[in-house]
Short mmCIF file of C-alpha atoms in Angstrom, two decimals:
data_model
loop_
_atom_site.label_atom_id
_atom_site.label_comp_id
_atom_site.label_asym_id
_atom_site.label_seq_id
_atom_site.Cartn_x
_atom_site.Cartn_y
_atom_site.Cartn_z
CA MET A 21 0.23 -0.03 -0.01
CA LEU A 22 2.87 2.66 0.83
CA ASP A 23 4.23 2.71 -2.84
CA ARG A 24 0.80 3.74 -4.14
CA THR A 25 -0.04 6.40 -1.40
CA LEU A 26 3.71 7.43 -2.32
CA SER A 27 2.51 7.73 -6.11
CA LEU A 28 -0.66 10.35 -5.25
CA PHE A 29 2.00 11.89 -3.29
CA GLN A 30 3.58 12.88 -6.94
CA LEU A 31 0.44 15.01 -7.34
CA CYS A 32 1.40 16.58 -3.71
CA ASP A 33 3.95 18.12 -4.75
CA SER A 34 4.46 21.84 -5.41
CA ASN A 35 7.07 21.04 -7.98
CA PHE A 36 4.40 19.35 -10.10
CA PRO A 37 3.41 21.48 -12.81
CA THR A 38 -0.05 21.97 -12.88
CA GLY A 39 0.19 25.93 -12.46
CA ALA A 40 -1.22 26.19 -8.82
CA PHE A 41 1.52 28.82 -8.47
CA SER A 42 0.13 31.30 -10.32
CA HIS A 43 -3.29 31.18 -8.56
CA SER A 44 -3.75 32.85 -5.10
CA TYR A 45 -7.01 32.67 -4.98
CA GLY A 46 -8.30 35.87 -3.77
CA LEU A 47 -5.22 36.63 -1.62
CA GLU A 48 -3.31 38.68 -3.12
CA SER A 49 -6.35 41.23 -3.36
CA TYR A 50 -5.66 41.09 0.54
CA ILE A 51 -2.23 41.44 0.11
CA GLN A 52 -2.52 44.15 -1.53
CA GLU A 53 -4.97 45.99 0.89
CA GLU A 54 -2.65 45.13 3.40
CA ILE A 55 -4.89 42.57 5.54
CA VAL A 56 -2.57 40.34 4.88
CA TYR A 57 1.24 40.94 5.94
CA ASN A 58 2.43 38.06 8.15
CA GLN A 59 2.62 34.86 9.36
CA GLU A 60 -0.81 35.56 11.38
CA THR A 61 -2.74 37.52 9.23
CA PHE A 62 -2.28 34.92 6.24
CA SER A 63 -2.99 31.93 8.76
CA GLU A 64 -6.10 33.42 9.72
CA TRP A 65 -7.23 33.97 5.87
CA LEU A 66 -6.01 30.00 5.37
CA ARG A 67 -7.85 28.68 8.00
CA VAL A 68 -11.32 30.27 6.33
CA TYR A 69 -10.54 29.61 2.99
CA LEU A 70 -10.32 26.03 4.32
CA ASN A 71 -12.90 25.98 6.47
CA GLU A 72 -15.40 28.11 4.60
CA GLN A 73 -14.71 27.54 1.03
CA LEU A 74 -12.32 24.51 0.04
CA ILE A 75 -14.16 21.92 1.88
CA TYR A 76 -17.83 22.95 0.36
CA SER A 77 -16.77 23.03 -2.90
CA ASP A 78 -13.56 21.00 -4.09
CA GLY A 79 -13.55 18.82 -0.30
CA LEU A 80 -16.47 17.90 -0.85
CA ALA A 81 -16.33 16.97 -4.42
CA THR A 82 -13.25 14.61 -3.96
CA ARG A 83 -15.56 12.54 -1.45
CA LEU A 84 -18.71 12.20 -3.44
CA ILE A 85 -16.70 11.77 -6.90
CA TYR A 86 -14.88 9.19 -5.14
CA GLU A 87 -18.17 7.11 -3.93
CA ALA A 88 -19.54 7.67 -7.82
CA LEU A 89 -16.01 6.13 -8.88
CA GLU A 90 -16.84 3.30 -6.37
CA LYS A 91 -20.08 2.84 -8.00
CA GLY A 92 -19.53 2.76 -11.33
CA ASP A 93 -22.01 6.09 -11.62
CA MET A 94 -19.67 7.97 -14.73
CA ASP A 95 -22.83 10.86 -14.86
CA LYS A 96 -22.50 12.27 -11.51
CA ILE A 97 -18.97 12.37 -11.59
CA TRP A 98 -19.72 14.54 -15.12
CA LYS A 99 -22.52 16.24 -13.26
CA MET A 100 -20.01 17.85 -10.80
CA ASP A 101 -17.58 18.63 -13.20
CA ARG A 102 -20.21 21.20 -13.91
CA MET A 103 -21.33 21.73 -10.47
CA LEU A 104 -17.80 22.67 -9.99
CA MET A 105 -17.42 24.69 -12.80
CA VAL A 106 -20.47 27.00 -12.28
CA GLN A 107 -20.24 27.18 -8.76
CA ASN A 108 -17.35 29.30 -9.32
CA LEU A 109 -18.78 32.54 -9.80
CA PRO A 110 -15.64 34.73 -9.84
CA ARG A 111 -14.16 34.52 -13.84
CA GLU A 112 -10.47 34.23 -12.70
CA THR A 113 -10.82 31.50 -10.52
CA ARG A 114 -13.16 29.85 -12.57
CA ASP A 115 -10.45 30.04 -15.50
CA GLY A 116 -7.71 29.60 -13.54
CA THR A 117 -8.88 26.01 -12.27
CA GLN A 118 -10.24 24.94 -15.40
CA ARG A 119 -6.75 25.80 -16.71
CA MET A 120 -5.09 23.82 -13.98
CA GLY A 121 -7.46 20.87 -14.12
CA GLU A 122 -6.46 20.16 -17.72
CA ARG A 123 -2.89 20.78 -17.05
CA MET A 124 -3.28 17.94 -14.67
CA LEU A 125 -4.82 15.41 -16.77
CA ASN A 126 -2.73 16.06 -19.66
CA LEU A 127 0.25 15.21 -17.07
CA VAL A 128 -1.40 12.41 -15.05
CA GLU A 129 -2.74 10.84 -18.41
CA SER A 130 1.52 10.11 -19.47
CA LEU A 131 1.89 8.59 -16.10
CA TYR A 132 -1.28 6.32 -16.01
CA GLN A 133 -2.79 4.52 -18.10
CA ASN A 134 -6.52 4.49 -17.08
CA PRO A 135 -10.16 4.21 -19.27
CA VAL A 136 -11.70 6.54 -16.80
CA LEU A 137 -8.92 9.42 -17.24
CA SER A 138 -9.17 9.09 -20.92
CA GLN A 139 -13.35 9.47 -20.83
CA TYR A 140 -12.57 12.81 -18.68
CA ARG A 141 -10.19 14.22 -21.31
CA GLU A 142 -11.86 13.10 -24.69
CA ARG A 143 -15.35 14.82 -22.57
CA ILE A 144 -13.38 17.70 -22.37
CA ARG A 145 -12.25 17.79 -26.38
CA HIS A 146 -15.57 17.13 -26.95
CA LYS A 147 -16.73 20.18 -24.87
CA GLN A 148 -18.93 18.01 -22.65
CA SER A 149 -16.97 18.35 -19.76
CA PHE A 150 -14.53 21.60 -18.28
CA GLY A 151 -11.99 19.96 -16.42
CA HIS A 152 -11.20 20.28 -12.38
CA PRO A 153 -7.93 19.49 -11.06
CA ALA A 154 -10.29 17.44 -7.61
CA ILE A 155 -11.44 15.29 -10.33
CA VAL A 156 -8.55 14.43 -12.13
CA PHE A 157 -6.86 13.79 -8.67
CA THR A 158 -9.64 11.54 -7.06
CA MET A 159 -9.50 9.68 -10.27
CA VAL A 160 -5.99 9.10 -9.37
CA GLY A 161 -6.39 8.04 -6.31
CA TYR A 162 -8.88 6.07 -6.72
CA HIS A 163 -6.94 4.21 -9.23
CA LEU A 164 -4.04 3.83 -7.33
CA GLY A 165 -5.94 2.00 -4.29
CA VAL A 166 -6.01 4.62 -2.06
CA SER A 167 -8.71 5.37 0.47
CA GLN A 168 -11.33 7.84 0.06
CA GLU A 169 -10.43 10.04 3.40
CA ASN A 170 -6.78 9.75 2.48
CA THR A 171 -7.48 11.00 -1.31
CA THR A 172 -9.59 13.72 0.03
CA LEU A 173 -7.21 14.66 3.24
CA TYR A 174 -4.00 15.15 0.25
CA TYR A 175 -5.90 16.96 -1.86
CA LEU A 176 -6.23 19.70 0.57
CA TYR A 177 -2.90 19.27 1.69
CA SER A 178 -1.58 19.41 -1.82
CA THR A 179 -4.28 22.56 -2.32
CA VAL A 180 -3.09 24.75 1.25
CA VAL A 181 0.91 23.42 0.62
CA ASN A 182 0.32 25.76 -2.56
CA LEU A 183 -0.97 28.51 -1.32
CA VAL A 184 1.81 28.26 1.31
CA GLN A 185 4.23 28.63 -1.16
CA ASN A 186 2.59 31.93 -3.17
CA ALA A 187 2.48 33.55 0.37
CA VAL A 188 6.21 32.85 0.86
CA ARG A 189 6.95 34.44 -2.24
CA ALA A 190 3.99 37.23 -2.40
CA ILE A 191 3.61 38.78 1.19
CA PRO A 192 6.72 37.78 1.92
CA LEU A 193 7.47 35.02 4.29
CA GLY A 194 10.63 33.66 5.47
CA GLN A 195 10.78 29.56 4.20
CA THR A 196 10.96 29.03 8.04
CA ALA A 197 7.53 30.62 8.51
CA GLY A 198 5.90 28.71 5.78
CA GLN A 199 6.81 25.34 7.26
CA LYS A 200 5.99 26.43 10.39
CA ILE A 201 2.46 27.26 8.81
CA ILE A 202 2.31 24.00 6.61
CA GLN A 203 2.96 22.39 10.12
CA GLU A 204 0.28 23.78 12.25
CA PHE A 205 -2.18 22.95 9.64
CA GLN A 206 -1.90 18.95 10.03
CA GLY A 207 -4.14 19.08 12.92
CA ASP A 208 -6.71 21.67 10.80
CA LEU A 209 -6.93 19.28 7.66
CA ALA A 210 -7.38 16.11 9.56
CA LYS A 211 -10.42 17.86 10.89
CA ALA A 212 -11.59 19.51 7.52
CA THR A 213 -11.36 15.61 5.92
CA GLN A 214 -13.75 14.88 8.99
CA LYS A 215 -15.90 17.58 8.59
CA ILE A 216 -16.33 16.74 4.70
CA GLN A 217 -16.80 12.95 5.50
CA MET A 218 -19.67 14.39 7.59
CA LEU A 219 -21.56 16.83 4.96
CA ASN A 220 -24.31 16.07 2.72
CA GLU A 221 -24.81 16.67 -0.82
CA GLU A 222 -26.94 20.21 -0.21
CA ASP A 223 -24.09 21.55 1.58
CA PHE A 224 -21.76 21.84 -1.70
CA GLY A 225 -21.18 24.98 -3.34
CA ILE A 226 -21.37 27.30 0.13
CA VAL A 227 -18.82 29.99 -0.31
CA SER A 228 -18.45 32.86 2.39
CA PRO A 229 -19.32 36.68 1.10
CA GLY A 230 -15.85 38.36 2.15
CA LEU A 231 -13.26 35.24 0.33
CA GLU A 232 -15.57 35.24 -3.39
CA LEU A 233 -15.31 39.13 -3.12
CA ALA A 234 -12.09 39.92 -3.15
CA GLN A 235 -11.81 36.77 -5.95
CA MET A 236 -13.88 38.88 -8.24
CA MET A 237 -12.02 42.12 -7.21
CA HIS A 238 -8.64 40.78 -7.56
CA GLU A 239 -9.81 40.95 -12.03
CA ARG A 240 -9.63 44.34 -11.30
CA VAL A 241 -6.56 44.41 -9.97
CA ASN A 242 -4.07 46.38 -12.19
CA ILE A 243 -0.22 45.25 -11.10
CA ARG A 244 -0.30 41.75 -9.96
CA ILE A 245 2.12 38.63 -9.46
CA PHE A 246 -0.84 35.78 -9.39
CA MET A 247 -3.68 35.03 -12.46
CA SER A 248 -6.71 34.66 -9.66
CA MET B 7 -44.11 18.06 5.40
CA ALA B 8 -46.83 18.69 2.78
CA GLY B 9 -48.70 21.79 3.52
CA TRP B 10 -47.38 25.03 2.49
CA THR B 11 -47.96 27.98 4.29
CA GLY B 12 -48.24 30.04 1.46
CA GLU B 13 -48.75 29.35 -2.20
CA LEU B 14 -48.48 31.27 -5.57
CA HIS B 15 -48.96 30.53 -9.16
CA LEU B 16 -48.17 33.26 -11.51
CA ASP B 17 -48.28 32.95 -15.51
CA VAL B 18 -47.77 36.00 -17.59
CA GLU B 19 -48.14 36.00 -21.49
CA ASN B 20 -47.55 38.51 -23.99
CA ARG B 21 -51.26 39.44 -25.48
CA ARG B 22 -50.32 42.65 -28.72
CA GLY B 23 -47.47 43.93 -27.15
CA LYS B 24 -49.04 43.74 -23.27
CA THR B 25 -48.10 41.80 -20.58
CA VAL B 26 -51.00 40.38 -18.60
CA ALA B 27 -51.74 37.32 -16.88
CA LYS B 28 -52.45 33.92 -17.84
CA ARG B 29 -53.15 32.33 -14.23
CA VAL B 30 -52.96 33.84 -11.20
CA TYR B 31 -53.38 31.85 -7.80
CA PHE B 32 -52.65 32.05 -4.31
CA GLN B 33 -53.53 30.49 -1.18
CA GLY B 34 -52.55 31.14 2.50
CA ALA B 35 -49.72 33.71 3.51
CA LEU B 36 -49.15 34.64 0.12
CA LYS B 37 -51.02 36.65 -2.50
CA VAL B 38 -49.94 39.36 -5.13
CA MET B 39 -51.76 42.73 -5.48
CA ARG B 40 -53.52 43.77 -8.87
CA PRO B 41 -51.19 44.07 -11.90
CA ILE B 42 -49.82 47.80 -12.26
CA TYR B 43 -48.50 48.77 -15.43
CA HIS B 44 -45.64 51.71 -14.38
CA ASN B 45 -45.16 52.40 -18.45
CA ASN B 46 -46.28 51.55 -22.08
CA THR B 47 -43.48 49.13 -22.76
CA GLY B 48 -46.54 46.67 -21.97
CA GLU B 49 -44.58 45.64 -18.78
CA VAL B 50 -46.42 44.14 -16.24
CA CYS B 51 -45.34 44.78 -12.29
CA TYR B 52 -46.76 42.65 -9.43
CA TYR B 53 -46.16 42.67 -6.04
CA ILE B 54 -45.80 39.73 -3.95
CA LEU B 55 -48.19 39.96 -0.30
CA ASN B 56 -47.15 38.64 3.35
CA PRO B 57 -50.64 38.88 4.82
CA GLY B 58 -48.87 37.22 7.56
CA GLY B 59 -46.16 40.52 8.13
CA GLY B 60 -43.53 37.80 8.44
CA TYR B 61 -42.24 34.63 8.31
CA LEU B 62 -42.73 32.44 11.77
CA ASP B 63 -41.40 29.10 13.44
CA GLY B 64 -41.30 26.45 10.18
CA ASP B 65 -43.48 28.21 8.11
CA ARG B 66 -43.33 27.00 4.30
CA TYR B 67 -43.81 28.63 1.23
CA ARG B 68 -43.36 28.05 -2.15
CA MET B 69 -44.10 30.45 -5.64
CA ASN B 70 -44.31 29.58 -9.34
CA ILE B 71 -43.35 31.74 -12.00
CA LYS B 72 -44.06 31.58 -15.73
CA VAL B 73 -43.30 34.14 -18.18
CA GLU B 74 -44.25 33.43 -21.69
CA GLU B 75 -42.72 33.92 -25.24
CA GLN B 76 -41.81 37.89 -25.08
CA ALA B 77 -43.50 39.10 -21.99
CA ARG B 78 -42.19 41.29 -19.91
CA LEU B 79 -42.70 40.90 -15.95
CA THR B 80 -41.05 43.13 -12.90
CA LEU B 81 -41.90 40.78 -9.40
CA THR B 82 -41.36 42.80 -6.09
CA THR B 83 -42.47 42.31 -2.78
CA GLN B 84 -44.51 45.17 -1.01
CA SER B 85 -42.26 45.68 2.00
CA ALA B 86 -38.85 43.81 3.65
CA THR B 87 -38.86 39.82 4.59
CA LYS B 88 -39.28 39.32 8.24
CA VAL B 89 -37.73 36.41 9.60
CA TYR B 90 -38.70 35.84 13.17
CA ARG B 91 -37.60 33.18 15.90
CA THR B 92 -37.93 29.72 14.70
CA PRO B 93 -37.16 27.61 17.51
CA GLU B 94 -39.25 24.27 16.18
CA GLY B 95 -38.37 24.27 12.59
CA HIS B 96 -36.15 26.73 10.17
CA VAL B 97 -38.26 29.06 7.57
CA TYR B 98 -38.14 27.40 3.49
CA GLN B 99 -39.24 29.51 0.68
CA GLU B 100 -38.97 28.05 -2.49
CA THR B 101 -39.45 29.56 -6.06
CA GLU B 102 -39.09 27.74 -9.39
CA ILE B 103 -39.68 30.55 -12.39
CA PHE B 104 -39.63 29.59 -15.99
CA LEU B 105 -38.27 32.14 -19.00
CA LYS B 106 -39.04 31.77 -22.47
CA LYS B 107 -37.58 32.73 -25.12
CA GLY B 108 -37.42 36.75 -25.62
CA SER B 109 -39.26 37.01 -22.46
CA ILE B 110 -37.68 39.54 -19.15
CA LEU B 111 -38.02 39.50 -16.02
CA GLU B 112 -36.87 41.64 -13.14
CA TYR B 113 -37.17 40.06 -9.87
CA ILE B 114 -36.18 42.51 -7.19
CA PRO B 115 -37.20 41.36 -3.79
CA ASP B 116 -37.31 44.00 -0.70
CA PRO B 117 -34.64 43.04 1.42
CA LEU B 118 -34.71 40.00 3.77
CA ILE B 119 -34.17 40.51 7.27
CA ALA B 120 -33.45 37.68 9.71
CA TYR B 121 -34.01 38.46 13.54
CA GLN B 122 -33.19 37.21 16.60
CA GLN B 123 -32.62 33.40 16.45
CA ALA B 124 -33.76 32.82 12.88
CA ARG B 125 -32.93 29.93 10.63
CA TYR B 126 -33.79 30.65 6.51
CA LYS B 127 -33.54 28.45 3.50
CA GLN B 128 -34.35 29.80 0.30
CA LYS B 129 -34.04 28.06 -2.88
CA ASN B 130 -34.47 29.49 -6.55
CA ILE B 131 -34.68 27.10 -8.98
CA ILE B 132 -34.60 29.11 -12.46
CA HIS B 133 -34.98 27.83 -16.24
CA MET B 134 -34.13 29.58 -18.80
CA GLU B 135 -34.80 29.39 -22.61
CA LYS B 136 -32.23 30.74 -24.69
CA GLY B 137 -33.02 34.74 -25.74
CA ALA B 138 -34.56 34.97 -22.42
CA THR B 139 -32.93 37.96 -19.76
CA LEU B 140 -32.95 37.70 -16.08
CA LEU B 141 -32.51 40.57 -13.58
CA TYR B 142 -32.48 38.94 -10.10
CA SER B 143 -31.26 40.83 -6.45
CA ASP B 144 -31.43 39.97 -2.66
CA ILE B 145 -29.83 41.56 0.08
CA ILE B 146 -30.05 39.85 3.73
CA THR B 147 -29.92 42.01 6.72
CA PRO B 148 -29.67 41.42 10.51
CA GLY B 149 -32.68 42.33 11.94
CA TRP B 150 -32.56 44.36 15.79
CA SER B 151 -31.98 42.37 18.58
CA PRO B 152 -32.78 43.36 22.08
CA GLU B 153 -29.05 42.96 23.07
CA GLY B 154 -27.55 44.91 20.80
CA LYS B 155 -25.85 42.02 18.92
CA ARG B 156 -24.80 43.02 15.20
CA PHE B 157 -25.78 39.31 13.80
CA SER B 158 -28.46 37.70 16.00
CA TYR B 159 -29.65 35.17 13.69
CA ASP B 160 -29.06 31.57 13.37
CA TRP B 161 -28.35 31.14 9.84
CA VAL B 162 -29.26 32.29 6.83
CA GLN B 163 -28.93 30.26 3.50
CA LEU B 164 -30.05 31.22 -0.05
CA ILE B 165 -29.58 29.09 -2.79
CA ASN B 166 -30.09 30.36 -6.67
CA GLU B 167 -29.68 27.17 -9.71
CA ILE B 168 -30.16 28.78 -13.26
CA TYR B 169 -30.64 26.30 -15.87
CA LEU B 170 -30.14 27.64 -19.63
CA ASP B 171 -31.99 25.32 -22.02
CA GLN B 172 -31.53 22.70 -19.40
CA GLU B 173 -28.08 22.81 -18.08
CA LEU B 174 -26.76 24.31 -15.11
CA VAL B 175 -24.95 27.56 -16.13
CA ALA B 176 -24.92 29.24 -12.32
CA PHE B 177 -24.85 27.80 -8.86
CA ASP B 178 -24.88 30.80 -6.21
CA HIS B 179 -25.03 29.05 -2.35
CA ILE B 180 -24.42 31.45 0.41
CA LYS B 181 -25.38 30.46 4.10
CA LEU B 182 -24.12 32.74 7.06
CA SER B 183 -24.17 30.82 10.25
CA PRO B 184 -23.61 33.59 13.02
CA SER B 185 -24.85 30.49 15.34
CA LEU B 186 -21.88 28.64 15.01
CA ARG B 187 -18.97 31.17 13.75
CA ASN B 188 -17.91 34.72 14.18
CA VAL B 189 -19.38 36.51 10.54
CA GLU B 190 -17.17 39.68 11.53
CA THR B 191 -13.97 38.11 10.23
CA ILE B 192 -11.85 38.37 7.19
CA GLY B 193 -13.28 36.30 4.23
CA SER B 194 -17.00 36.24 6.09
CA MET B 195 -18.73 39.64 6.58
CA GLU B 196 -15.69 41.28 7.19
CA GLY B 197 -17.06 43.90 9.25
CA PHE B 198 -19.99 44.88 7.23
CA SER B 199 -23.40 44.04 8.44
CA HIS B 200 -25.40 43.66 4.92
CA LEU B 201 -25.05 41.30 2.00
CA GLY B 202 -26.58 42.01 -1.68
CA SER B 203 -26.35 39.89 -4.90
CA LEU B 204 -26.89 40.49 -7.72
CA ILE B 205 -27.26 37.82 -10.84
CA VAL B 206 -27.90 39.10 -14.52
CA ILE B 207 -28.45 37.25 -17.53
CA GLY B 208 -28.97 38.24 -21.19
CA GLU B 209 -27.22 37.85 -24.48
CA GLN B 210 -26.56 41.49 -24.96
CA THR B 211 -23.47 40.82 -22.05
CA THR B 212 -20.32 41.72 -22.83
CA PRO B 213 -17.09 41.99 -21.75
CA GLU B 214 -16.84 45.94 -22.60
CA LEU B 215 -20.62 46.49 -20.52
CA LEU B 216 -19.17 44.80 -17.54
CA ASP B 217 -16.12 47.70 -17.75
CA ARG B 218 -18.37 50.29 -17.51
CA LEU B 219 -20.76 48.83 -14.59
CA TYR B 220 -17.76 48.36 -12.65
CA GLN B 221 -16.20 52.22 -13.44
CA ALA B 222 -19.90 53.31 -12.19
CA ILE B 223 -19.72 51.49 -9.18
CA LYS B 224 -16.13 50.73 -8.14
CA PRO B 225 -16.09 52.19 -4.16
CA LEU B 226 -13.96 55.34 -4.00
CA THR B 227 -14.67 55.48 -0.09
CA ASN B 228 -14.59 52.08 2.80
CA ASP B 229 -18.58 52.16 3.18
CA TYR B 230 -18.40 49.41 1.06
CA LYS B 231 -16.91 46.36 -1.19
CA VAL B 232 -17.78 45.57 -4.13
CA GLY B 233 -17.39 42.44 -7.05
CA LEU B 234 -18.34 42.42 -10.39
CA SER B 235 -17.52 38.89 -12.39
CA GLN B 236 -19.03 37.34 -15.52
CA LEU B 237 -20.56 34.39 -15.44
CA ALA B 238 -19.58 30.79 -17.86
CA VAL B 239 -22.38 32.37 -19.79
CA LYS B 240 -23.58 35.95 -20.88
CA GLY B 241 -24.08 36.73 -18.00
CA PHE B 242 -22.96 38.38 -14.58
CA THR B 243 -23.04 38.48 -10.86
CA VAL B 244 -22.26 41.34 -8.17
CA ARG B 245 -21.84 41.22 -4.57
CA ILE B 246 -21.64 44.09 -2.19
CA LEU B 247 -20.98 44.15 1.23
CA ALA B 248 -22.09 47.10 2.99
CA ASN B 249 -23.57 48.52 5.95
CA SER B 250 -26.99 49.46 5.20
CA THR B 251 -29.93 48.49 2.98
CA GLN B 252 -29.92 52.13 1.11
CA MET B 253 -26.52 51.70 0.05
CA ILE B 254 -27.30 48.57 -1.91
CA GLU B 255 -30.17 49.15 -3.03
CA SER B 256 -28.90 53.12 -4.98
CA ILE B 257 -26.06 50.82 -6.35
CA PHE B 258 -28.10 47.88 -8.05
CA THR B 259 -30.43 50.84 -8.97
CA ASN B 260 -27.87 52.33 -11.11
CA LEU B 261 -26.67 49.25 -12.04
CA HIS B 262 -30.14 47.96 -13.30
CA HIS B 263 -30.84 51.74 -15.40
CA MET B 264 -27.73 51.40 -16.89
CA ILE B 265 -28.69 47.63 -18.21
CA SER B 266 -32.05 48.88 -18.76
CA GLN B 267 -30.94 51.38 -20.89
CA GLU B 268 -28.30 49.35 -22.65
CA TRP B 269 -30.36 46.31 -24.01
CA PHE B 270 -33.97 47.67 -23.69
CA ASP B 271 -33.98 51.62 -24.55
CA THR B 272 -36.36 51.87 -21.16
CA THR B 273 -35.80 53.21 -17.73
CA PRO B 274 -36.99 51.01 -15.04
CA SER B 275 -39.52 52.72 -12.77
CA PHE B 276 -39.28 53.69 -9.51
CA LEU B 277 -41.16 50.89 -7.49
CA ARG B 278 -43.58 52.93 -5.35
CA LYS B 279 -44.25 50.84 -1.93
CA TYR B 280 -44.89 53.21 0.92
#
């Protein structure tokens, strides 16, 4: 089992080239407004992003997709692909996420032979689906035999690690501060995964107004280092 | 679970350039007043009324609105929707809307006021045909509480599902739960008390129009925060955080005027209520 978990870790690496390094999901708006400026204020933002947005969208999606894969319910997966796309109201984060999903899919397709991944790519090529990193990641986790809970946990982990790396560059923070945040968030990630296990499908797509507003406002920012 | 506290069905159609009711039915604690024609565009305006004066514990409301081809409907409320404390069960309101080709719906309810220990869930399901136009807004405001607490309601949940030719094109899900967590923080209400949302879907939407709309409403003060973004289809959403209903309404009215002018060469009527 260990070797297969290790295979999924490859996708969690912040060097895995999906383009995550160029997306801040509204964090840059807060940095420019000087609301986020150090380790404490960044951790506060990250905690809200994880608990008030990520778990209800991508996080809950990883669980629902994994369960659909177990049942072979492909229609459910294509429905979730659309839900993930259209619940993302800010255009930049929606477009950015879609590009990341496509890039991740192309990459993992060169690493794994899997009919579900090929089917997803074909649907995207025919504009029947959009492409989302949470779906690609879950498909790989399921393919590798990693449990649903761990697939969800590692997906959240990879998102958080990427955001910390981006914060280290943008705020900026020291590398040590960045690692401290990643360590400090291990408990939050475990709790967030537990919460996702308890959520209902009706909870999908809840957004927190301030976070979403910052993502929309970013589209109107002139000087920027991130695409969202 | 079977009964509805209030039910409203309204179906309007275009008869030789004038929009008239094809079917009006209501029962219980929901009704509409007689139609009003504010101008000579043929557009009809209906005011929704809650004779009970507010939504109470466990209330359930259902509305079904149909706008037939080329018909134009403005729908609003007579006054704010007040949700009082709900010790037993949350209040639920469900609205299903059908917009046929070439129809226009402007659904502009007054704000929702959620009082101490109120729990409220609202679901709008909107089915549009290509070529229909939708303008929808809502405002969530906290009601006065005896202790002077800014957010004394338990939770308010608003869901908007919008389908265009049967495909889901926008899914908007807001849930504010001051009873579970502090909503004053970064990422949440950020020190503001009122949240306004506007959704516009229309084929005439262009990036240039959105730029102009944003220029007209972009904040020059710290009195409010606003975001505007294009949807996955031709249309956009606006979110506003502010401290008063008037502030949000004035921004929405401004946008509404610009869109009506640009798309229909008309000026929206002032919806007199008092």
